[in-house]
Tab-separated table of C-alpha atoms in Angstrom:
chain	number	residue	atom	x	y	z
A	1331	MET	CA	-26.901	-28.091	99.444
A	1332	THR	CA	-28.100	-31.117	96.893
A	1333	THR	CA	-31.376	-30.837	94.727
A	1334	SER	CA	-32.840	-33.580	96.566
A	1335	ALA	CA	-32.480	-31.707	99.859
A	1336	ILE	CA	-33.853	-28.830	98.632
A	1337	ALA	CA	-36.935	-31.126	97.174
A	1338	LEU	CA	-36.991	-33.056	101.121
A	1339	CYS	CA	-36.552	-29.065	102.787
A	1340	ILE	CA	-39.810	-28.156	100.735
A	1341	LEU	CA	-41.787	-31.064	101.228
A	1342	VAL	CA	-41.451	-30.598	104.755
A	1343	GLN	CA	-42.223	-27.323	104.705
A	1344	VAL	CA	-46.193	-28.777	102.886
A	1345	PHE	CA	-46.389	-30.726	105.879
A	1346	ILE	CA	-46.363	-27.636	108.573
A	1347	ILE	CA	-48.917	-25.939	105.642
A	1348	VAL	CA	-51.404	-27.971	105.729
A	1349	GLY	CA	-51.148	-29.801	109.108
A	1350	GLU	CA	-50.978	-25.723	110.602
A	1351	LEU	CA	-54.571	-25.265	108.746
A	1352	PHE	CA	-55.821	-28.282	109.921
A	1353	LEU	CA	-54.754	-26.969	113.875
A	1354	LYS	CA	-56.157	-24.101	113.325
A	1355	ARG	CA	-59.839	-25.610	111.960
A	1356	ALA	CA	-59.249	-28.449	115.132
A	1357	MET	CA	-58.721	-25.265	117.790
A	1358	SER	CA	-61.019	-22.124	116.345
A	1359	PRO	CA	-63.921	-24.949	114.483
A	1360	ASN	CA	-65.625	-21.834	112.838
A	1361	GLY	CA	-63.164	-19.694	112.549
A	1362	ASP	CA	-64.012	-17.119	115.317
A	1363	PRO	CA	-60.939	-16.968	118.837
A	1364	GLY	CA	-62.389	-17.986	122.290
A	1365	GLU	CA	-61.470	-20.178	124.513
A	1366	SER	CA	-65.494	-21.476	124.207
A	1367	ALA	CA	-65.961	-23.340	121.068
A	1368	PRO	CA	-65.575	-27.513	121.261
A	1369	ILE	CA	-62.206	-28.629	120.018
A	1370	ALA	CA	-62.431	-30.470	116.579
A	1371	TRP	CA	-60.948	-33.280	117.352
A	1372	GLY	CA	-61.080	-35.647	113.537
A	1373	TRP	CA	-59.051	-32.499	112.327
A	1374	LEU	CA	-56.842	-32.359	115.421
A	1375	SER	CA	-55.601	-35.352	114.841
A	1376	LEU	CA	-55.140	-35.316	111.008
A	1377	GLY	CA	-52.857	-32.148	111.980
A	1378	VAL	CA	-51.131	-34.773	114.780
A	1379	ALA	CA	-50.643	-36.731	111.420
A	1380	CYS	CA	-49.505	-34.678	109.293
A	1381	PHE	CA	-47.056	-33.549	112.221
A	1382	THR	CA	-45.548	-36.516	112.470
A	1383	MET	CA	-44.557	-37.633	109.051
A	1384	TRP	CA	-42.892	-33.972	108.946
A	1385	PHE	CA	-41.027	-35.008	112.537
A	1386	PHE	CA	-39.376	-38.564	110.703
A	1387	LEU	CA	-38.441	-36.177	107.784
A	1388	TRP	CA	-37.055	-33.434	109.323
A	1389	LEU	CA	-34.867	-35.886	111.712
A	1390	GLY	CA	-33.687	-37.536	109.025
A	1391	ILE	CA	-32.621	-34.214	107.301
A	1392	LEU	CA	-30.886	-32.499	110.585
A	1393	SER	CA	-28.918	-35.951	111.026
A	1394	LYS	CA	-26.889	-34.673	107.752
A	1395	TRP	CA	-27.167	-30.853	107.425
A	1396	ASP	CA	-26.142	-27.846	109.305
A	1397	ILE	CA	-29.042	-26.572	111.360
A	1398	SER	CA	-28.675	-22.915	110.193
A	1399	GLN	CA	-29.051	-23.611	106.888
A	1400	VAL	CA	-31.693	-26.250	106.786
A	1401	TYR	CA	-34.180	-23.990	109.733
A	1402	PRO	CA	-34.640	-20.993	107.204
A	1403	PHE	CA	-36.623	-22.895	104.919
A	1404	ASP	CA	-38.811	-22.326	107.124
A	1405	ALA	CA	-39.447	-18.741	105.816
A	1406	LEU	CA	-41.315	-20.235	102.481
A	1407	ASN	CA	-43.357	-21.320	105.540
A	1408	SER	CA	-44.637	-17.681	106.856
A	1409	ALA	CA	-45.334	-16.171	103.490
A	1410	GLY	CA	-47.376	-20.164	102.838
A	1411	ILE	CA	-49.037	-20.069	106.160
A	1412	ALA	CA	-50.019	-16.172	105.075
A	1413	LEU	CA	-51.293	-17.229	101.700
A	1414	ALA	CA	-53.325	-20.238	102.688
A	1415	ALA	CA	-54.735	-19.046	106.264
A	1416	ARG	CA	-55.859	-15.875	103.685
A	1417	LEU	CA	-57.642	-18.530	100.892
A	1418	VAL	CA	-58.605	-21.806	102.918
A	1419	LEU	CA	-59.791	-20.073	106.365
A	1420	ASN	CA	-60.312	-16.127	104.725
A	1421	GLU	CA	-57.939	-14.194	107.625
A	1422	ARG	CA	-57.528	-10.883	106.532
A	1423	LEU	CA	-54.826	-8.623	107.642
A	1424	PRO	CA	-53.563	-5.056	106.679
A	1425	VAL	CA	-51.423	-3.897	103.946
A	1426	ARG	CA	-48.606	-3.883	107.569
A	1427	GLY	CA	-49.633	-7.023	108.399
A	1428	TRP	CA	-48.406	-8.723	105.374
A	1429	ILE	CA	-44.770	-6.082	105.128
A	1430	GLY	CA	-43.814	-7.686	108.461
A	1431	ILE	CA	-45.012	-11.324	106.873
A	1432	ALA	CA	-42.545	-10.170	103.749
A	1433	LEU	CA	-39.716	-8.802	105.683
A	1434	ILE	CA	-39.481	-12.098	107.861
A	1435	SER	CA	-39.897	-14.178	104.932
A	1436	VAL	CA	-36.668	-12.252	103.014
A	1437	GLY	CA	-35.461	-11.876	106.654
A	1438	ILE	CA	-34.916	-15.840	106.530
A	1439	VAL	CA	-34.015	-16.164	102.982
A	1440	MET	CA	-30.890	-13.795	104.077
A	1441	VAL	CA	-30.210	-15.776	107.256
A	1442	SER	CA	-30.180	-19.113	104.755
A	1443	GLN	CA	-27.547	-17.622	102.311
A	1444	SER	CA	-25.516	-16.879	104.229
B	1137	MET	CA	-53.702	-14.416	166.975
B	1138	SER	CA	-55.100	-13.238	164.358
B	1139	GLU	CA	-53.663	-9.975	164.148
B	1140	LEU	CA	-49.866	-11.937	163.727
B	1141	GLU	CA	-51.318	-13.261	160.759
B	1142	ASN	CA	-52.343	-10.339	159.443
B	1143	SER	CA	-49.050	-8.937	159.537
B	1144	PRO	CA	-47.332	-11.303	158.466
B	1145	ALA	CA	-44.045	-8.786	157.075
B	1146	ALA	CA	-44.202	-6.746	160.524
B	1147	GLU	CA	-43.146	-10.282	162.426
B	1148	THR	CA	-40.432	-11.590	159.989
B	1149	GLY	CA	-38.669	-8.428	159.496
B	1150	GLY	CA	-39.906	-7.561	155.983
B	1151	ASP	CA	-40.250	-10.552	154.229
B	1152	ALA	CA	-39.547	-9.671	150.397
B	1153	THR	CA	-41.669	-12.970	149.218
B	1154	ALA	CA	-44.708	-12.224	150.636
B	1155	VAL	CA	-44.622	-8.805	149.265
B	1156	GLU	CA	-44.409	-10.153	145.871
B	1157	LEU	CA	-46.439	-13.163	146.150
B	1158	GLU	CA	-49.621	-10.738	147.317
B	1159	LEU	CA	-48.253	-7.885	144.373
B	1160	LEU	CA	-48.734	-10.723	141.851
B	1161	PRO	CA	-50.974	-13.534	143.247
B	1162	PRO	CA	-51.155	-16.904	141.796
B	1163	SER	CA	-53.652	-16.554	139.602
B	1164	LYS	CA	-52.976	-12.603	137.833
B	1165	LEU	CA	-49.458	-14.964	137.349
B	1166	LEU	CA	-51.660	-18.005	135.691
B	1167	SER	CA	-53.720	-15.844	133.696
B	1168	TRP	CA	-50.543	-13.823	132.045
B	1169	PHE	CA	-48.545	-16.755	131.369
B	1170	LEU	CA	-51.246	-18.265	129.591
B	1171	ASN	CA	-51.862	-15.463	127.488
B	1172	PRO	CA	-51.518	-16.195	123.589
B	1173	TYR	CA	-49.027	-13.767	123.341
B	1174	VAL	CA	-47.156	-14.916	126.309
B	1175	GLN	CA	-47.410	-18.195	124.928
B	1176	ILE	CA	-46.447	-17.615	121.548
B	1177	GLY	CA	-42.478	-16.462	123.047
B	1178	VAL	CA	-42.456	-19.413	125.585
B	1179	GLY	CA	-43.399	-21.617	122.381
B	1180	SER	CA	-40.675	-20.184	120.105
B	1181	VAL	CA	-38.626	-20.899	123.316
B	1182	LEU	CA	-39.735	-24.357	123.547
B	1183	THR	CA	-38.867	-25.366	119.902
B	1184	CYS	CA	-36.118	-24.038	120.038
B	1185	VAL	CA	-34.163	-25.503	122.639
B	1186	ALA	CA	-35.985	-28.661	120.860
B	1187	GLU	CA	-34.905	-27.670	117.838
B	1188	LEU	CA	-31.299	-27.857	118.792
B	1189	LEU	CA	-31.614	-31.208	120.935
B	1190	LEU	CA	-33.232	-32.972	118.158
B	1191	LYS	CA	-30.100	-32.446	116.181
B	1192	LYS	CA	-27.358	-33.436	119.044
B	1193	GLY	CA	-29.399	-36.758	118.885
B	1194	ALA	CA	-29.578	-36.836	115.191
B	1195	VAL	CA	-25.978	-36.908	114.631
B	1196	SER	CA	-25.351	-38.090	117.796
B	1197	ALA	CA	-26.954	-42.184	117.199
B	1198	PRO	CA	-25.719	-44.207	114.600
B	1199	GLN	CA	-27.565	-44.945	110.951
B	1200	ILE	CA	-29.739	-48.075	111.433
B	1201	PRO	CA	-28.664	-50.057	107.896
B	1202	TRP	CA	-31.467	-50.925	106.772
B	1203	LEU	CA	-33.148	-47.481	107.181
B	1204	PRO	CA	-33.275	-45.095	103.932
B	1205	GLU	CA	-31.159	-42.080	104.695
B	1206	TRP	CA	-33.465	-39.513	104.263
B	1207	PHE	CA	-36.043	-41.648	107.081
B	1208	GLY	CA	-34.840	-39.715	110.976
B	1209	ALA	CA	-35.922	-42.580	112.780
B	1210	SER	CA	-32.510	-43.469	114.027
B	1211	ALA	CA	-32.332	-41.028	115.912
B	1212	MET	CA	-34.906	-42.151	118.295
B	1213	THR	CA	-32.013	-44.519	119.520
B	1214	SER	CA	-30.237	-41.182	121.702
B	1215	GLY	CA	-31.065	-40.453	124.758
B	1216	TRP	CA	-31.268	-36.798	123.603
B	1217	THR	CA	-33.984	-36.763	120.555
B	1218	TRP	CA	-36.411	-37.278	123.421
B	1219	ILE	CA	-35.780	-34.688	125.411
B	1220	GLY	CA	-36.535	-32.600	122.186
B	1221	ILE	CA	-39.448	-34.881	121.921
B	1222	VAL	CA	-41.007	-33.302	124.898
B	1223	ALA	CA	-39.764	-30.236	124.244
B	1224	TYR	CA	-42.061	-30.000	121.210
B	1225	ILE	CA	-44.348	-31.232	122.990
B	1226	GLY	CA	-44.836	-28.953	125.224
B	1227	SER	CA	-44.279	-26.189	122.529
B	1228	PHE	CA	-46.890	-27.807	120.676
B	1229	LEU	CA	-49.857	-27.481	123.266
B	1230	SER	CA	-48.431	-24.131	124.359
B	1231	TRP	CA	-49.045	-23.202	120.110
B	1232	LEU	CA	-52.796	-25.339	120.521
B	1233	ARG	CA	-53.206	-22.526	123.058
B	1234	VAL	CA	-52.059	-19.587	120.839
B	1235	LEU	CA	-54.483	-21.199	117.991
B	1236	ARG	CA	-57.712	-21.109	119.953
B	1237	LEU	CA	-57.259	-16.934	120.274
B	1238	VAL	CA	-55.340	-15.588	117.464
B	1239	PRO	CA	-55.485	-16.165	114.052
B	1240	LEU	CA	-53.050	-18.164	112.644
B	1241	ASN	CA	-51.224	-15.618	110.283
B	1242	ILE	CA	-50.516	-13.752	112.629
B	1243	ALA	CA	-49.555	-16.352	114.766
B	1244	TYR	CA	-47.191	-18.396	112.899
B	1245	SER	CA	-44.928	-14.685	111.600
B	1246	LEU	CA	-44.459	-14.025	115.278
B	1247	VAL	CA	-43.264	-17.433	116.596
B	1248	ASN	CA	-40.688	-17.126	113.525
B	1249	VAL	CA	-38.894	-15.031	117.233
B	1250	ALA	CA	-37.718	-18.879	116.745
B	1251	GLN	CA	-36.204	-18.316	113.189
B	1252	LEU	CA	-33.416	-16.190	115.378
B	1253	LEU	CA	-33.519	-17.653	118.141
B	1254	VAL	CA	-31.990	-21.359	116.347
B	1255	PRO	CA	-28.615	-20.354	114.623
B	1256	VAL	CA	-28.394	-17.972	117.239
B	1257	GLY	CA	-28.054	-21.191	119.443
B	1258	ALA	CA	-26.547	-23.351	117.380
B	1259	ALA	CA	-23.776	-20.261	116.916
B	1260	VAL	CA	-23.363	-20.268	121.037
B	1261	LEU	CA	-24.002	-24.001	121.946
B	1262	LEU	CA	-22.728	-26.103	118.867
B	1263	ASP	CA	-20.507	-23.677	117.103
B	1264	GLU	CA	-21.816	-22.882	113.844
B	1265	HIS	CA	-21.172	-19.514	112.407
B	1266	ILE	CA	-23.085	-16.838	111.892
B	1267	SER	CA	-21.990	-13.730	108.926
B	1268	HIS	CA	-22.660	-10.091	108.536
B	1269	TRP	CA	-24.899	-11.162	106.462
B	1270	ARG	CA	-26.975	-13.110	108.487
B	1271	TRP	CA	-27.223	-10.677	111.407
B	1272	ALA	CA	-29.112	-8.212	108.991
B	1273	GLY	CA	-31.439	-10.964	107.274
B	1274	ILE	CA	-32.370	-11.510	111.518
B	1275	ALA	CA	-32.682	-7.517	111.756
B	1276	LEU	CA	-34.754	-7.645	109.353
B	1277	VAL	CA	-36.719	-10.814	110.867
B	1278	LEU	CA	-36.982	-8.166	113.777
B	1279	ALA	CA	-38.775	-5.091	111.783
B	1280	GLY	CA	-40.961	-7.562	110.222
B	1281	VAL	CA	-42.025	-9.306	114.076
B	1282	CYS	CA	-42.432	-5.963	115.109
B	1283	SER	CA	-44.945	-4.491	112.467
B	1284	LEU	CA	-46.815	-7.471	113.445
B	1285	ILE	CA	-47.315	-7.278	116.266
B	1286	ASN	CA	-48.525	-3.598	115.539
B	1287	VAL	CA	-51.023	-5.079	113.580
B	1288	ALA	CA	-52.161	-7.899	116.239
B	1289	ALA	CA	-52.145	-5.372	119.227
B	1290	GLU	CA	-54.347	-2.985	116.792
B	1291	MET	CA	-56.918	-6.175	115.838
B	1292	GLU	CA	-57.220	-7.002	119.765
B	1293	ARG	CA	-57.949	-3.318	120.299
B	1294	GLY	CA	-60.454	-4.242	117.953
B	1295	SER	CA	-62.326	-6.990	118.771
């Protein structure tokens, strides 16, 4: 893969991370789980906008590279999302949880490197 | 007449579906289906299906000459892409339900089971190759998923 392809894959991941933060805000505005909380439609539309951008960039990537070659870039995502959720949404995890996320990320990198 | 209604199984000689429906009433089935962790599984499968359909759409549609190559809008001319979009919408709705009930860091990592389904699906359906190294990575992901499920179960009990 070329440098520009990798940069494009990373950009796509940024859209996903930001989009997921928006969606989570939209679906549980106060940070606590529950079906009763109202949906924050403003955050939801921002999230959908991020995923729309992601979608077209992703289609572009898929048309040029092997699916199993580019998909594993989501490894960045698991770690990125977990960090962002910790920093932005203040979600806490026990150490075992972080180990689980690390295993998933390393596993996906291995899948992408072979 | 009312006696007959009360014992449909006896009348038809043991109707298996009637018994099954009695064991799993639709409302229970629905609440099981709507469980966020079941939805994580449903969403993963839908994402995987959508992904494979998009790939099929993206490679089968000709590049529109005046569009930049990195922008995938050309793929919209393929029917596969549109079926993929429908699958994505399904997985998106299921994901919104998950986000309502599960912390983002746990939910997102669990949804990575799709990471396994995509290369495996690509190998089976699109003839892409999977090496030993890649299988080892898949095993690590599975171990991580198990560990996270464990944490999630503990948090569910705690809350």
